[in-house]
Coordinates of C-alpha atoms in Angstrom, one line a residue:
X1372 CA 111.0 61.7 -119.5
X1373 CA 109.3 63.3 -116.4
X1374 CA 106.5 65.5 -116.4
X1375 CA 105.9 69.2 -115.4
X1376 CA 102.5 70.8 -114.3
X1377 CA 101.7 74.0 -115.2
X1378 CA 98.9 76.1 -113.0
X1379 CA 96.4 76.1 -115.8
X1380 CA 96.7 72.0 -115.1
X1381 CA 98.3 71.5 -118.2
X1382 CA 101.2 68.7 -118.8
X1383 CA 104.4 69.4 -120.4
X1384 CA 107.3 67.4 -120.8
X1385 CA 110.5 68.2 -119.2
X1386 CA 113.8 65.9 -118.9
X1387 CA 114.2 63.6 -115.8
X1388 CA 118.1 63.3 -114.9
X1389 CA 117.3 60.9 -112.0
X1390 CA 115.3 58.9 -109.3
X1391 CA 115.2 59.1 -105.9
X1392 CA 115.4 55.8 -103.8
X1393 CA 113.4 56.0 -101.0
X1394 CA 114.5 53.0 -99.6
X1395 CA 112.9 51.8 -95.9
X1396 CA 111.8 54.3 -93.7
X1397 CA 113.5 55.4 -90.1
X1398 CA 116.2 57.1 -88.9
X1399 CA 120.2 57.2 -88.8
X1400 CA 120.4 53.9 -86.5
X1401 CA 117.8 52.4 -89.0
X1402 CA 120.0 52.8 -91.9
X1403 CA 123.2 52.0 -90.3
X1404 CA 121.2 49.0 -88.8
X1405 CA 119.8 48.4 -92.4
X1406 CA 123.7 49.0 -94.1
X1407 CA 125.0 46.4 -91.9
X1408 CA 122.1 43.7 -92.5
X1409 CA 122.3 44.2 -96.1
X1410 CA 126.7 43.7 -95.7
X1411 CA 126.1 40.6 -93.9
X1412 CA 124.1 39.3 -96.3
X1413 CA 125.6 40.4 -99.7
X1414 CA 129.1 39.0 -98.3
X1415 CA 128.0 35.9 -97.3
X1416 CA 126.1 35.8 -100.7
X1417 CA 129.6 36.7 -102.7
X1418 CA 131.5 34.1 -100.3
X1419 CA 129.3 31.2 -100.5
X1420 CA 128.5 31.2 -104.4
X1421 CA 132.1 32.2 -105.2
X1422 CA 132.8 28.9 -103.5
X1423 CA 130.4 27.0 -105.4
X1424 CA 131.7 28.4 -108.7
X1425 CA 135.9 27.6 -107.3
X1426 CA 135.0 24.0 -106.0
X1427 CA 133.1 23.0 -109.4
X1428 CA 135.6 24.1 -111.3
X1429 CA 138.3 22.8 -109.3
X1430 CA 137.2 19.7 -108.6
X1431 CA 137.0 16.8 -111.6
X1432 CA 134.5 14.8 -109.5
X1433 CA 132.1 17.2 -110.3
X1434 CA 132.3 18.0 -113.7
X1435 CA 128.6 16.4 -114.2
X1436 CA 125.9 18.4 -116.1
X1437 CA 124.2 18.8 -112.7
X1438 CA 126.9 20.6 -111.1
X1439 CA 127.5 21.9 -114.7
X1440 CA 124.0 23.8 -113.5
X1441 CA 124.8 24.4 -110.0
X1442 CA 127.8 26.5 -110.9
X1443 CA 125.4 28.8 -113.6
X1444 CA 123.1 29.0 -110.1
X1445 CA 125.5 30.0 -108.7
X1446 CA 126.9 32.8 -111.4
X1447 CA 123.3 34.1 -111.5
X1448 CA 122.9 34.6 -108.1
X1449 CA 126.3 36.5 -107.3
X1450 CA 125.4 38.8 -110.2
X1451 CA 122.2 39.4 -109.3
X1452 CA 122.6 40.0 -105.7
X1453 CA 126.1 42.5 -106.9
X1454 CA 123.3 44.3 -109.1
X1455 CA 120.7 45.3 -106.0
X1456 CA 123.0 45.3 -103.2
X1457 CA 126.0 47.3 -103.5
X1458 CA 123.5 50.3 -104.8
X1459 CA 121.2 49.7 -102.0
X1460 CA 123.8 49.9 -99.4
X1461 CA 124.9 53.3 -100.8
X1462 CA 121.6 55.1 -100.5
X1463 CA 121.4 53.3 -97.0
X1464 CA 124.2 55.8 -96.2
X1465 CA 123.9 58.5 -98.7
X1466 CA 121.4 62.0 -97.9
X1467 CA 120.5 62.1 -101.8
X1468 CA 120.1 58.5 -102.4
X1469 CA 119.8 59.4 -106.1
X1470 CA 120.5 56.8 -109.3
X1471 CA 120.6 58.4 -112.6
X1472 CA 118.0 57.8 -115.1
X1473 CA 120.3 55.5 -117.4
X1474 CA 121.5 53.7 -114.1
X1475 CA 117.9 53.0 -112.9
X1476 CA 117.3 51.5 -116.4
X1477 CA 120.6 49.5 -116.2
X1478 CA 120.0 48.0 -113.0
X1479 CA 116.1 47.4 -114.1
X1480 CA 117.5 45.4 -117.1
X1481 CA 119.9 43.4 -115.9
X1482 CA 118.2 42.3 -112.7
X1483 CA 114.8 41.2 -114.8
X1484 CA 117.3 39.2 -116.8
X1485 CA 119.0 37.6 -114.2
X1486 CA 115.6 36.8 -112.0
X1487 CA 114.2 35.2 -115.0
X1488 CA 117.1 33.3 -116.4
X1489 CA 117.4 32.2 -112.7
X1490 CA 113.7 30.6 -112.8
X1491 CA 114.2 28.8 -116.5
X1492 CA 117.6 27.4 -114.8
X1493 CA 115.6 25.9 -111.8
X1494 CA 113.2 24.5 -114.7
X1495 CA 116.2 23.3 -116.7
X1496 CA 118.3 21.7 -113.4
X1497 CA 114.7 19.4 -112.4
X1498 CA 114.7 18.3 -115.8
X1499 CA 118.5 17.2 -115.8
X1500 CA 117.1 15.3 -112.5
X1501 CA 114.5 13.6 -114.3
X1502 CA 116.6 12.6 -116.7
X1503 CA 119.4 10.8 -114.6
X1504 CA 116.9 9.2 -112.4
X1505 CA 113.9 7.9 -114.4
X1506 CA 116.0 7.6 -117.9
X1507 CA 119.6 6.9 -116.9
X1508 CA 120.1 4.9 -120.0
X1509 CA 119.6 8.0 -122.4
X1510 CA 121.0 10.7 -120.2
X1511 CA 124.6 10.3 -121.3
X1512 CA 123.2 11.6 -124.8
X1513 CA 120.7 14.0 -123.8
X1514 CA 122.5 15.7 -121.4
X1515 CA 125.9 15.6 -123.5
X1516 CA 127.8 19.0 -123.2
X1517 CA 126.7 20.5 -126.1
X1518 CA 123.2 20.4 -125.1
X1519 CA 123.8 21.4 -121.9
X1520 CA 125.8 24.5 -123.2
X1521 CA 122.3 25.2 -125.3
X1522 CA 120.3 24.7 -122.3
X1523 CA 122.0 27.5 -120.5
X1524 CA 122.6 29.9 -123.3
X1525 CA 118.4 29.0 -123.8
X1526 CA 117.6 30.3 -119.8
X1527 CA 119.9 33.6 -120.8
X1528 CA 118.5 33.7 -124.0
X1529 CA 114.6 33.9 -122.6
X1530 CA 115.5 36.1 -119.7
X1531 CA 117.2 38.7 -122.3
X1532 CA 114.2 38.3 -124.0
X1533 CA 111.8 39.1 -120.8
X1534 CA 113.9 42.1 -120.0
X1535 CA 114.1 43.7 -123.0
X1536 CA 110.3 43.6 -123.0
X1537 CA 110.0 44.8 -119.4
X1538 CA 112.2 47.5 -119.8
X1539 CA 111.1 48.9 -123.1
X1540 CA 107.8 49.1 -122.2
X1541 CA 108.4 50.4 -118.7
X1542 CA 110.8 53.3 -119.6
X1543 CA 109.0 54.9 -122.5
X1544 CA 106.2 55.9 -120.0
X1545 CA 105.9 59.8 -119.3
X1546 CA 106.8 60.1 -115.6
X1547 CA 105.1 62.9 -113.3
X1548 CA 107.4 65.2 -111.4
X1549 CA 107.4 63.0 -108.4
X1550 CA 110.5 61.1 -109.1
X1551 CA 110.9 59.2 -106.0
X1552 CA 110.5 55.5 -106.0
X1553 CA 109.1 53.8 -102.9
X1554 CA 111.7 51.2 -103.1
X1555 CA 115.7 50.2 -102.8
X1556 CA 116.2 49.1 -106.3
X1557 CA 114.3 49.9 -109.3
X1558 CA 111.5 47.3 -110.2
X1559 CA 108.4 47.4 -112.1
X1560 CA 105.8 47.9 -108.9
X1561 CA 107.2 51.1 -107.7
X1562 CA 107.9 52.9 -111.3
X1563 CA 104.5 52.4 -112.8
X1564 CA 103.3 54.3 -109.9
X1565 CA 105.2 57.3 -110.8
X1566 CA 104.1 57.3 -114.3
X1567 CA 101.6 59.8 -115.9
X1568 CA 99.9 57.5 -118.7
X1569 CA 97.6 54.6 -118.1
X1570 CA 99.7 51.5 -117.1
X1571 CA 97.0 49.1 -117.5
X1572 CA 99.2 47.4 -120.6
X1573 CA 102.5 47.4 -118.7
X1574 CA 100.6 45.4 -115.8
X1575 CA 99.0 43.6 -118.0
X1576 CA 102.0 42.5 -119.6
X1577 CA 104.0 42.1 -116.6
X1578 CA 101.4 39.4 -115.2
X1579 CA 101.2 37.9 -117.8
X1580 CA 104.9 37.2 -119.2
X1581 CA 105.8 36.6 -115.5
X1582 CA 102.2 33.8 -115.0
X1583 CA 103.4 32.1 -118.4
X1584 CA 107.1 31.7 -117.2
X1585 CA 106.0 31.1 -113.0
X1586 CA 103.4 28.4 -114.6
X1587 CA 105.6 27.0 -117.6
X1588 CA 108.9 26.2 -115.2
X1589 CA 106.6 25.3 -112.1
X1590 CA 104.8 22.4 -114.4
X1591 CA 108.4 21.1 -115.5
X1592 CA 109.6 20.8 -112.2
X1593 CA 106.7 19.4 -110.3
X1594 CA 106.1 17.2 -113.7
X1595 CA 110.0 16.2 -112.8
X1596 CA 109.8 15.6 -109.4
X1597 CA 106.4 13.6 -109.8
X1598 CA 108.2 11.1 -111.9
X1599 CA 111.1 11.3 -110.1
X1600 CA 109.4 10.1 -106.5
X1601 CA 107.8 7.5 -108.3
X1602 CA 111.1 6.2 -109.6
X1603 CA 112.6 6.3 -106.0
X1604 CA 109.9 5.0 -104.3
X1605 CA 110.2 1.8 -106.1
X1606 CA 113.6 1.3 -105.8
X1607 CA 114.3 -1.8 -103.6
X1608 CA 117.7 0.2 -102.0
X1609 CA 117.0 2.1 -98.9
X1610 CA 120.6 4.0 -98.7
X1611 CA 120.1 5.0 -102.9
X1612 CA 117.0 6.2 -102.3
X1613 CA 117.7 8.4 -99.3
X1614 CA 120.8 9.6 -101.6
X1615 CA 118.0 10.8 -104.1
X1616 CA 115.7 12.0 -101.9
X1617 CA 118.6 14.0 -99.7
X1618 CA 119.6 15.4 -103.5
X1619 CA 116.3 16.5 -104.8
X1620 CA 114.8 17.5 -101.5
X1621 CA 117.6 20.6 -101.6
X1622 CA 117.0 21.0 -105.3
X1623 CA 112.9 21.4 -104.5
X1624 CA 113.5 23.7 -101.2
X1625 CA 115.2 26.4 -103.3
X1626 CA 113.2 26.1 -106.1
X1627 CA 110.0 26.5 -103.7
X1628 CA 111.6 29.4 -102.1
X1629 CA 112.4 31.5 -105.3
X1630 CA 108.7 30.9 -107.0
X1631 CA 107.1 31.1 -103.9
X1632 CA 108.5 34.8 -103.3
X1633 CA 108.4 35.6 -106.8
X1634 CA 104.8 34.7 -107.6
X1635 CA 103.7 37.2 -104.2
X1636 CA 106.0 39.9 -105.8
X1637 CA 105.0 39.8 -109.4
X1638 CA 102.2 37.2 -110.7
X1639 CA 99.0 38.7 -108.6
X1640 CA 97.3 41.6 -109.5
X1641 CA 97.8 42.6 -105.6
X1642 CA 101.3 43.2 -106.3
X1643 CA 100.9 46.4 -107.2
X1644 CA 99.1 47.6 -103.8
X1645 CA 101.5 47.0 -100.8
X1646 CA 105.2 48.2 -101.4
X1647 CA 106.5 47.8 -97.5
X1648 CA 105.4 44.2 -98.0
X1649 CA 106.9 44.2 -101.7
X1650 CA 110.1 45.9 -100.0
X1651 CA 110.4 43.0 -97.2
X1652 CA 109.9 40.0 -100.0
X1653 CA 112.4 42.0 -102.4
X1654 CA 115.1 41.5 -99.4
X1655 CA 113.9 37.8 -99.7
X1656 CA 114.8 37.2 -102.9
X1657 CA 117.4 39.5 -104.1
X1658 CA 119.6 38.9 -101.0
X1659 CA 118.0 35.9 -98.8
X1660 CA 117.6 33.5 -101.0
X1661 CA 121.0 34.1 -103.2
X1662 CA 122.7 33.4 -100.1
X1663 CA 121.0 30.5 -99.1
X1664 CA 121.4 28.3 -102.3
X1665 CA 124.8 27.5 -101.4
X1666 CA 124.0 26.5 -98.3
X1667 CA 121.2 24.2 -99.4
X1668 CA 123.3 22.6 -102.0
X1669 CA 126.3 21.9 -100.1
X1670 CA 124.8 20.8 -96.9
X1671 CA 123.0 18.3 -98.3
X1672 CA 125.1 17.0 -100.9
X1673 CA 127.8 14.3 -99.8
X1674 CA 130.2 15.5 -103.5
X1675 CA 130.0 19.3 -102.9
X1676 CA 131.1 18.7 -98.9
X1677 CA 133.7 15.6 -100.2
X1678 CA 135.1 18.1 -102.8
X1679 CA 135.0 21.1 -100.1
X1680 CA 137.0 18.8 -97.8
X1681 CA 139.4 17.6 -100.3
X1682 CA 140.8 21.3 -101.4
X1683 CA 140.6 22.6 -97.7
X1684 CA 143.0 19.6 -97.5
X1685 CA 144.7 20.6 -100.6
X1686 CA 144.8 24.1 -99.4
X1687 CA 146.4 23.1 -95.9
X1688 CA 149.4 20.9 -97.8
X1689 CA 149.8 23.6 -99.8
X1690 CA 150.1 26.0 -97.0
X1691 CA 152.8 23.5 -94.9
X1692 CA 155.1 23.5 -98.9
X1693 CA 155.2 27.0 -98.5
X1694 CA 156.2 27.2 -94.2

């Protein structure tokens, strides 16, 4: 619902059919310039997890509960990059740049489900790592499939949870007649500014469910990592402990590269104030960093590149059957 004032300054309720996404500022060139950027990016994105997900599957030597993870990673960032980009792109090129109310709703759900099942899965993954390196003993039974299964549907299960909260509260607000968001996507930031009642509860909420998560999954992984560099550091091997280190380091850059972003978006009360810097760090993480985890994983892991070689081999004799 949206807002109408009358000239005695009274409010009266009238039906909102839409939002306008402002988007970034500038001209024909900029958006074109914007358009492409955003192209790049998403189709890298779609390529590079798309080929996680493929290899993972394909590939027996990777049917471990870590990659078991990495391929979930993987599935979270392709949808959640397919949910802000493609509609982005659009108003990039479009004169209305207008999302229906429903659609702003849908995309507001489904991406605060997918951010913050994304952060427990980064929580989940450095516990899997703490358990194969500092108790290798037990890890066959505590990271058996079945728990693994119940570890994922958990990080689904607590970002549905998140979202439904998010989106509840922030769409029964009144919204004033101004129904133009100062962003690409709809997010919380931008649509509490449009709203008529006093948001104090909404950002109340929102900093706090998003501090208890940040904080909660931050403390498992730096609790996990803690142990783990003990563990390495005392192992007498050199080449098994660079193996370790080369495997965690990836696992710890992404992780520090989501919360980092995510904490300066949505766990300070300053979040609220600058939306061109919100705009920037919302490329960072919806797009950026979606494309990147690919590339951090497989990089720097020996298995993902041996199992990358081995069906590009596959691929080519394949290829020469057919000729």
């Amino acid at each position: 619902m949206a807002t109408h004032v009358h000239r005695n300054g009274s409010l009266s309720a009238v039906s909102l059919q839409g939002f306008v996404l402002i988007g970034f500022g500038g001209g024909i060139k900029t958006q074109a310039l914007l358009f492409a950027v955003f192209l790049v990016l998403y189709m890298v994105t779609v390529l590079g997890n798309l080929t996680m997900i493929v290899v993972i599957t394909l590939d027996a030597r990777l049917h471990s509960p870590m990659y078991f993870f990495l391929k979930n990673l993987s599935f979270v960032d392709l949808c959640y990059s397919s949910v802000i980009a493609p509609k982005a792109m659009t108003i990039f090129l479009s004169s209305s740049k207008v999302i229906t109310f429903a659609g702003c709703a849908t995309q507001f759900f489904f991406f605060s489900l997918l951010v913050t099942t994304e952060g427990f899965l980064l929580a989940v993954m450095a516990y899997d790592r703490f358990m194969a390196i500092c108790s290798p003993l037990r890890y066959p039974v505590t990271m058996c499939p079945m728990n693994c299964v119940c570890l994922v549907l958990g990080t689904y299960c607590g970002g549905c949870l998140n979202s439904i909260v998010q989106t509840s509260l922030t769409f029964q607000l009144p919204f004033c007649s101004s129904n133009r968001i100062d962003h690409f996507y709809c997010d919380v930031p931008p649509l509490l500014r449009l709203a008529c009642a006093d948001t104090t509860l909404n950002e109340l909420v929102m900093f706090g469910i998003c501090g208890l998560i940040i904080v909660s999954t931050t403390l498992v992984v730096l609790i996990s990592y803690g142990y783990i560099t003990v563990t390495i550091l005392r192992m007498r091997s050199g080449s098994g402990r660079h193996k370790l280190f080369s495997t965690c380091g990836s696992h710890m850059t992404a992780v520090s590269l989501f919360y980092g972003t995510v904490f300066v978006m949505y766990a300070q009360p300053g979040a609220l104030t600058s939306m061109e810097q919100g705009k920037v760090v919302s490329v960072f993480y919806t797009l950026v960093i979606p494309m990147l985890n690919p590339l951090i994983y497989s990089l720097r892991n020996k298995d993902v590149k041996d199992a990358l070689r081995s069906l590009g081999q596959r691929h080519s004799l394949v290829k020469e059957d057919v000729q």
